PDB file of C-alpha atoms in Angstrom:
ATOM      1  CA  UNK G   1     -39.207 -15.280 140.948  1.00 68.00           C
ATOM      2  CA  UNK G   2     -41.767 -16.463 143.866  1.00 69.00           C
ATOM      3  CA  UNK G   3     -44.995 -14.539 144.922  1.00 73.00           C
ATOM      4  CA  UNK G   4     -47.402 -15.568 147.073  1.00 73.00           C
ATOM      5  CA  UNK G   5     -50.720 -14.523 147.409  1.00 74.00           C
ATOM      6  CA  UNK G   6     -52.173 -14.252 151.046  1.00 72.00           C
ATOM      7  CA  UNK G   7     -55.543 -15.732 152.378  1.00 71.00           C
ATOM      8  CA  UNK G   8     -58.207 -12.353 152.690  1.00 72.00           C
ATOM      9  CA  UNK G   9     -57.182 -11.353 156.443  1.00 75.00           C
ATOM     10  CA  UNK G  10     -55.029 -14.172 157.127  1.00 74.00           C
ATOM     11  CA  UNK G  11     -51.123 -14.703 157.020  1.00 75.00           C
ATOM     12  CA  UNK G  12     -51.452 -17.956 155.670  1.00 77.00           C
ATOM     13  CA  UNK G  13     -50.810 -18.330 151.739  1.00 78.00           C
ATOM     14  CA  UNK G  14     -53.147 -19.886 149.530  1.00 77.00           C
ATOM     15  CA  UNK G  15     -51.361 -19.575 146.140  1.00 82.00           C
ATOM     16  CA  UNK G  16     -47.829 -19.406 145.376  1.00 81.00           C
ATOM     17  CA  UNK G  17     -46.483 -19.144 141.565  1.00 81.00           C
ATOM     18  CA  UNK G  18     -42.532 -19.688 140.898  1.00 79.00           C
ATOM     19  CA  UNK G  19     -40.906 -18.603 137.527  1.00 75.00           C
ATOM     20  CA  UNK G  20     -37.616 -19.774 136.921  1.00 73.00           C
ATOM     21  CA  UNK G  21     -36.773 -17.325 133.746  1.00 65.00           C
ATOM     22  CA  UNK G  22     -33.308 -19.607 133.149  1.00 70.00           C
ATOM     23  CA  UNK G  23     -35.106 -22.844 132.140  1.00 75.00           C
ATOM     24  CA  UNK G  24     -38.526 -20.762 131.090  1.00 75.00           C
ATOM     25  CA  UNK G  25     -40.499 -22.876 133.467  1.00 79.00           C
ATOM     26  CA  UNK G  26     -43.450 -21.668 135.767  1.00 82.00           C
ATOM     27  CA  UNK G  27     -45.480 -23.543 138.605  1.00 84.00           C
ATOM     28  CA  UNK G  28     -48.220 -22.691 140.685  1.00 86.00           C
ATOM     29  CA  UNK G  29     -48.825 -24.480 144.079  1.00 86.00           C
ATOM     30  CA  UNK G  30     -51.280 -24.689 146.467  1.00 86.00           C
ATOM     31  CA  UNK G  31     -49.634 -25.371 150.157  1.00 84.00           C
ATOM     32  CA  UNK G  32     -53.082 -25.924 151.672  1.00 83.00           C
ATOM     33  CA  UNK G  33     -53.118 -29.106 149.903  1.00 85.00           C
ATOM     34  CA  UNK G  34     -49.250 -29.436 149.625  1.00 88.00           C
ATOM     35  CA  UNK G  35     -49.733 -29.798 145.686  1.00 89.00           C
ATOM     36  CA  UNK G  36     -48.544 -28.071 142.618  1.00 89.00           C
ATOM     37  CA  UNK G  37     -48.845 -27.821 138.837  1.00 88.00           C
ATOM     38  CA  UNK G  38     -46.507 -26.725 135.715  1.00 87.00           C
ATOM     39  CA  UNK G  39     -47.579 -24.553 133.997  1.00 82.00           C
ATOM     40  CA  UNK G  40     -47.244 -24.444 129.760  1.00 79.00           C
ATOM     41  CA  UNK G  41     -45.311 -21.722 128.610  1.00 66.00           C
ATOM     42  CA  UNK G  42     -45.615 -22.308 124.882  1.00 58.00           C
ATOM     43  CA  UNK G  43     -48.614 -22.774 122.603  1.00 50.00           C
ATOM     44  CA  UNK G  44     -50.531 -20.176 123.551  1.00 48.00           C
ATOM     45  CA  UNK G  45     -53.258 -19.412 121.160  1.00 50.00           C
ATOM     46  CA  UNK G  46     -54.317 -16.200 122.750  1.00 48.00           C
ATOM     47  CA  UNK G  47     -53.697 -13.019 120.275  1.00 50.00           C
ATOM     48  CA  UNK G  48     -50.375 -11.235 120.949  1.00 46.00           C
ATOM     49  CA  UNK G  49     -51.140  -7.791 121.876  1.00 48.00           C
ATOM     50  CA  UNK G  50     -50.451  -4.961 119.573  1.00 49.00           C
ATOM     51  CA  UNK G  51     -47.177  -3.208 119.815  1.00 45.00           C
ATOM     52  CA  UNK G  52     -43.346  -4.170 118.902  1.00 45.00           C
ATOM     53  CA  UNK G  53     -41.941  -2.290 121.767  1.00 48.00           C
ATOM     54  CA  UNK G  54     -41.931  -1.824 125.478  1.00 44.00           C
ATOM     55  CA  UNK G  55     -42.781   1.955 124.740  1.00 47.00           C
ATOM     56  CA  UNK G  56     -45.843   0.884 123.116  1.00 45.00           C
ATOM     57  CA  UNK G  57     -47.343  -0.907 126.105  1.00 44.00           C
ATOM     58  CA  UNK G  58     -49.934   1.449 128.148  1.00 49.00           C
ATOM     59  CA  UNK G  59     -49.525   2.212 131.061  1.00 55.00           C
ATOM     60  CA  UNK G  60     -48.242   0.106 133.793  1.00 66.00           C
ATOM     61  CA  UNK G  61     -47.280   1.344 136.641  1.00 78.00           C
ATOM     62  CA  UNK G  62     -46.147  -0.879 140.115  1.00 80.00           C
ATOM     63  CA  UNK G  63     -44.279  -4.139 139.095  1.00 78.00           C
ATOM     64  CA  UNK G  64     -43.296  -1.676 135.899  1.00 81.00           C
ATOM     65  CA  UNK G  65     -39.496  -2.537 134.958  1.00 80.00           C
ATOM     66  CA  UNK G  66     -39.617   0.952 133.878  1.00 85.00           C
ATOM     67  CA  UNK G  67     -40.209   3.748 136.146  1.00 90.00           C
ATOM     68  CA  UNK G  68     -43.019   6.044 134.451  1.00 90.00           C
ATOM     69  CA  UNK G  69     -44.032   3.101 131.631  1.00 85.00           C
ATOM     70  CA  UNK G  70     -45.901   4.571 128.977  1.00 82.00           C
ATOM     71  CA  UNK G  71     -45.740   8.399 130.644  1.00 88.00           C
ATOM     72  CA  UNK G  72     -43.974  11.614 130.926  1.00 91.00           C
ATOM     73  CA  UNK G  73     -41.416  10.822 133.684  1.00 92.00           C
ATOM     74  CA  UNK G  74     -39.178  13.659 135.687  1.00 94.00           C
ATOM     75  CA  UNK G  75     -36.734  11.847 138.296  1.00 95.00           C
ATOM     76  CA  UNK G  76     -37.308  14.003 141.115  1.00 95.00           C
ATOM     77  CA  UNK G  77     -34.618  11.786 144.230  1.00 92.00           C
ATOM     78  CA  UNK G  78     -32.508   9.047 145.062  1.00 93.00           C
ATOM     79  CA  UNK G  79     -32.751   7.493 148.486  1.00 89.00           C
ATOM     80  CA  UNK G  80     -31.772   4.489 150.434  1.00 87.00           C
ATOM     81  CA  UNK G  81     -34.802   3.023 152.053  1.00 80.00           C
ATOM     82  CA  UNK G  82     -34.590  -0.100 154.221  1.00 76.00           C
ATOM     83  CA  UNK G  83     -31.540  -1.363 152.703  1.00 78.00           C
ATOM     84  CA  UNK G  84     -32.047  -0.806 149.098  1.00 80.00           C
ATOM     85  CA  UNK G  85     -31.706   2.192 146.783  1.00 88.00           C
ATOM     86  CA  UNK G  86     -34.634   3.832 145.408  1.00 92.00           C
ATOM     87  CA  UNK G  87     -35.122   6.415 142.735  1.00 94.00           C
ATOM     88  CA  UNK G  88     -38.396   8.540 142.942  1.00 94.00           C
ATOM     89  CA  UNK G  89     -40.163   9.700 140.040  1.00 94.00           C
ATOM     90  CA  UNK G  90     -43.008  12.293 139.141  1.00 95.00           C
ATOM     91  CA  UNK G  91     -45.293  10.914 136.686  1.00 93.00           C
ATOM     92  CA  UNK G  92     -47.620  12.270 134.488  1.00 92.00           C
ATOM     93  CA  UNK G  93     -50.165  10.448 132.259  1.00 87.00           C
ATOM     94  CA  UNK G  94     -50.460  12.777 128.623  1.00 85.00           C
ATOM     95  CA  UNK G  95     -54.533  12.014 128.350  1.00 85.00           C
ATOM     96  CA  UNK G  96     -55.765  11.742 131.392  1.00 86.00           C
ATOM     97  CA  UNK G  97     -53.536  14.560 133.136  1.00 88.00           C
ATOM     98  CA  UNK G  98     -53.038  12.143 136.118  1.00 89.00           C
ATOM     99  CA  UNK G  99     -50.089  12.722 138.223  1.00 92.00           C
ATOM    100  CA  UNK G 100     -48.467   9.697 140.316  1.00 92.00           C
ATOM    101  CA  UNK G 101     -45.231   9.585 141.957  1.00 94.00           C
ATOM    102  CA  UNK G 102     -43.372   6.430 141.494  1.00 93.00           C
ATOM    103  CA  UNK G 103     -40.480   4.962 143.494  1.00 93.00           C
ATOM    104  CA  UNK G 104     -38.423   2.725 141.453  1.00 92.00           C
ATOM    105  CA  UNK G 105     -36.350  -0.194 142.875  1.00 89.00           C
ATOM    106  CA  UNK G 106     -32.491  -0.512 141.134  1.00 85.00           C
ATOM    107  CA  UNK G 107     -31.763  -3.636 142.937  1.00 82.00           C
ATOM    108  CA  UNK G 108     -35.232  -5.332 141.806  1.00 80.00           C
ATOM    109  CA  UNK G 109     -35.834  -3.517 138.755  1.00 80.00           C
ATOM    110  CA  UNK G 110     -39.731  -2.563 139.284  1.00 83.00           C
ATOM    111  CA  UNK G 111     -41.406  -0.198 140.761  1.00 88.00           C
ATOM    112  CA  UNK G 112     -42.471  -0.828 144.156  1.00 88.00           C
ATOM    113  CA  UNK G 113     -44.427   1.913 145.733  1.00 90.00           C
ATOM    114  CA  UNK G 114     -46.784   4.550 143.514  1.00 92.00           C
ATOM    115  CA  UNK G 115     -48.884   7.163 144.626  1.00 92.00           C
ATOM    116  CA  UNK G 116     -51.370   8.981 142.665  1.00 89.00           C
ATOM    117  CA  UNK G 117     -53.006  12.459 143.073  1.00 87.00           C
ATOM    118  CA  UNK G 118     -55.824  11.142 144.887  1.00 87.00           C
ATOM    119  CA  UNK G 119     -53.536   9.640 147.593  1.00 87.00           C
ATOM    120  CA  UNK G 120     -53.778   6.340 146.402  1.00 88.00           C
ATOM    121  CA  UNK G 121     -50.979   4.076 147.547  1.00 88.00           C
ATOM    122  CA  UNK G 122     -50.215   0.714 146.101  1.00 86.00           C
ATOM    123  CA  UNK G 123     -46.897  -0.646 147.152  1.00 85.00           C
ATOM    124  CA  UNK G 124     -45.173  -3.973 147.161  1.00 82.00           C
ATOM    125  CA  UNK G 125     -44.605  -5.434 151.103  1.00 80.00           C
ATOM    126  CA  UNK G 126     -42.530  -7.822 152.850  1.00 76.00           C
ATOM    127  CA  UNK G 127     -39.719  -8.483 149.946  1.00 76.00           C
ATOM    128  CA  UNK G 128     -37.681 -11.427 150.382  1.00 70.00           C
ATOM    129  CA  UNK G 129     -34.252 -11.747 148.576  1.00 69.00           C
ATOM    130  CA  UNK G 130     -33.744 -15.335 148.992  1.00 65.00           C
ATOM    131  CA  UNK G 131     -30.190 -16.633 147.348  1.00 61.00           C
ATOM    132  CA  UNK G 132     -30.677 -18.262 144.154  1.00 60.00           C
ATOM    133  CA  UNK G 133     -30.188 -21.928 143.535  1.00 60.00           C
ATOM    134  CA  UNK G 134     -31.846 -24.997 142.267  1.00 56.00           C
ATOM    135  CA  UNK G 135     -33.891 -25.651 145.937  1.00 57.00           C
ATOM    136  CA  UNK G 136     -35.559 -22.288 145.379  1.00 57.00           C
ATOM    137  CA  UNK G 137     -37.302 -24.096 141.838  1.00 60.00           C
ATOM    138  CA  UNK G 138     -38.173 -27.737 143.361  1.00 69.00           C
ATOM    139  CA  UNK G 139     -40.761 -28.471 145.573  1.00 72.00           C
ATOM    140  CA  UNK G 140     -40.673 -30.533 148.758  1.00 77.00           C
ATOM    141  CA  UNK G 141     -41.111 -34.313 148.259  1.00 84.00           C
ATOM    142  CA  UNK G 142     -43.863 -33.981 150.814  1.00 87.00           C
ATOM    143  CA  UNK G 143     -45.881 -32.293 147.735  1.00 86.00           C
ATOM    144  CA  UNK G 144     -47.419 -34.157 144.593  1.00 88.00           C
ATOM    145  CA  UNK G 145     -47.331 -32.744 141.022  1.00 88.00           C
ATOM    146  CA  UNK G 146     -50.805 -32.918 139.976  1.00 89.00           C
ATOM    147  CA  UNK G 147     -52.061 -31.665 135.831  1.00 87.00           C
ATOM    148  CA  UNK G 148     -54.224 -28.656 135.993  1.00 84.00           C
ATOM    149  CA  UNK G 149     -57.218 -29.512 135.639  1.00 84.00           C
ATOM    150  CA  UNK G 150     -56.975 -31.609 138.890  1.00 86.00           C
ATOM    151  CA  UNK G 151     -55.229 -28.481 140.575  1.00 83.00           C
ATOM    152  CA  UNK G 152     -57.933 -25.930 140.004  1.00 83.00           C
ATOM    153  CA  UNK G 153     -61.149 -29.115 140.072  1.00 84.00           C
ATOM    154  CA  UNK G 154     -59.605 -30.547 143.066  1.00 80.00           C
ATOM    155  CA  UNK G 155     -60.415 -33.910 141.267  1.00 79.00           C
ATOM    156  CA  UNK G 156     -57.813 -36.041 139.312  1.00 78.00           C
ATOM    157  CA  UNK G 157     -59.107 -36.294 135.752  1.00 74.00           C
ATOM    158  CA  UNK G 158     -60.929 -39.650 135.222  1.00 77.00           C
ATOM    159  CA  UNK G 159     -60.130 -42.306 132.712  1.00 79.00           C
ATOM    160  CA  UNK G 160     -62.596 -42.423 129.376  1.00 84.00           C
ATOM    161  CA  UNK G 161     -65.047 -44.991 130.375  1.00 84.00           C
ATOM    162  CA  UNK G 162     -65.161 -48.046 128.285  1.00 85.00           C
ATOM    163  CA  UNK G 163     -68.254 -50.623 128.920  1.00 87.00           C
ATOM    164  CA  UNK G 164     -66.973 -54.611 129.118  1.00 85.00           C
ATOM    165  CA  UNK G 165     -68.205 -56.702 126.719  1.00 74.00           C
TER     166      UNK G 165
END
C-alpha cells in the first residue's frame, strides 16, 4: 500500500509511506530530497491498546475495513460509482447519538467517503490501483537509503568523537 501526502495547496508530494504487508516491511520517503528510510516494524515498546478484538476498537470511521466500526450499522444501497462497487451505510454512534452515512469500498476494503449529520464530508480522492509487483516496493537508484534520524534531522548522524593522543 502507497499514500502520499500532498504539499498544503500544492500538487507536489512531500511524504510518501509504502507498506508491503507480504514481507511486513514499511518505508517512508521524501521525493523532495529523493531519499527514503525503513521503517522498524518490531520492538515497539509502546503499550498495546486495550481490546482482543476488532469489535472492541472505538470508533473509526474512513480508512475503516469495516463499514460502521464500533457502531450500529443499517446497509441502506449498493451502487457502482466510477468503476468500483460501493455499499452505503447509515451509521449511528450508541453515546453520542451521531448519525453518519458511510460508503464502503468492496474492491478496497475501507471506507472511502463518510458524511456526518452536520454535513461533514471526509472522503478518500484520486485512488490509484497500480498492478502489484516487486517495482511498486523498491525505490529508484536515483534515491539514497538514509537511517531515520538523518531522514527527519536532515543531517547524517555523526561519528562519536574521539580526541588523538
Amino acid at each position: 500500500m502507497r499514500t502520499t501526502n500532498l504539499a498544503s495547496g500544492s500538487e507536489k508530494p512531500f511524504l510518501i509511506t509504502i507498506q508491503n504487508f507480504k514481507t511486513e516491511q514499511s518505508w517512508i520517503a521524501s521525493p523532495g530530497r529523493l531519499y527514503y528510510a525503513e521503517l522498524p516494524v518490531t520492538g515497539d515498546s509502546q503499550p498495546v491498546a486495550p481490546g482482543k478484538e476488532i469489535e472492541d476498537l472505538p470508533f473509526l470511521g474512513i480508512l475503516s475495513n469495516k463499514p460502521c466500526q464500533g457502531m450500529e450499522g443499517q446497509k441502506l444501497d449498493e451502487r457502482e460509482v466510477k468503476g468500483t462497487r460501493l455499499t452505503v451505510w447509515k451509521c449511528r454512534h450508541a453515546e453520542s447519538g451521531e448519525t453518519y452515512l458511510q460508503h464502503y469500498s468492496t474492491l478496497l476494503g475501507v471506507v472511502v467517503r463518510q458524511e456526518s449529520g452536520e454535513g461533514q464530508i471526509l472522503e478518500l480522492r484520486d485512488i490509484n490501483l497500480d498492478p502489484p509487483g516487486a517495482a511498486a516496493f523498491k525505490p529508484s537508484e536515483l534515491w539514497r537509503e538514509v537511517t531515520l534520524e538523518e531522514f527527519f534531522t536532515g543531517v547524517p548522524a555523526l561519528p562519536e568523537y574521539e580526541e588523538e593522543k
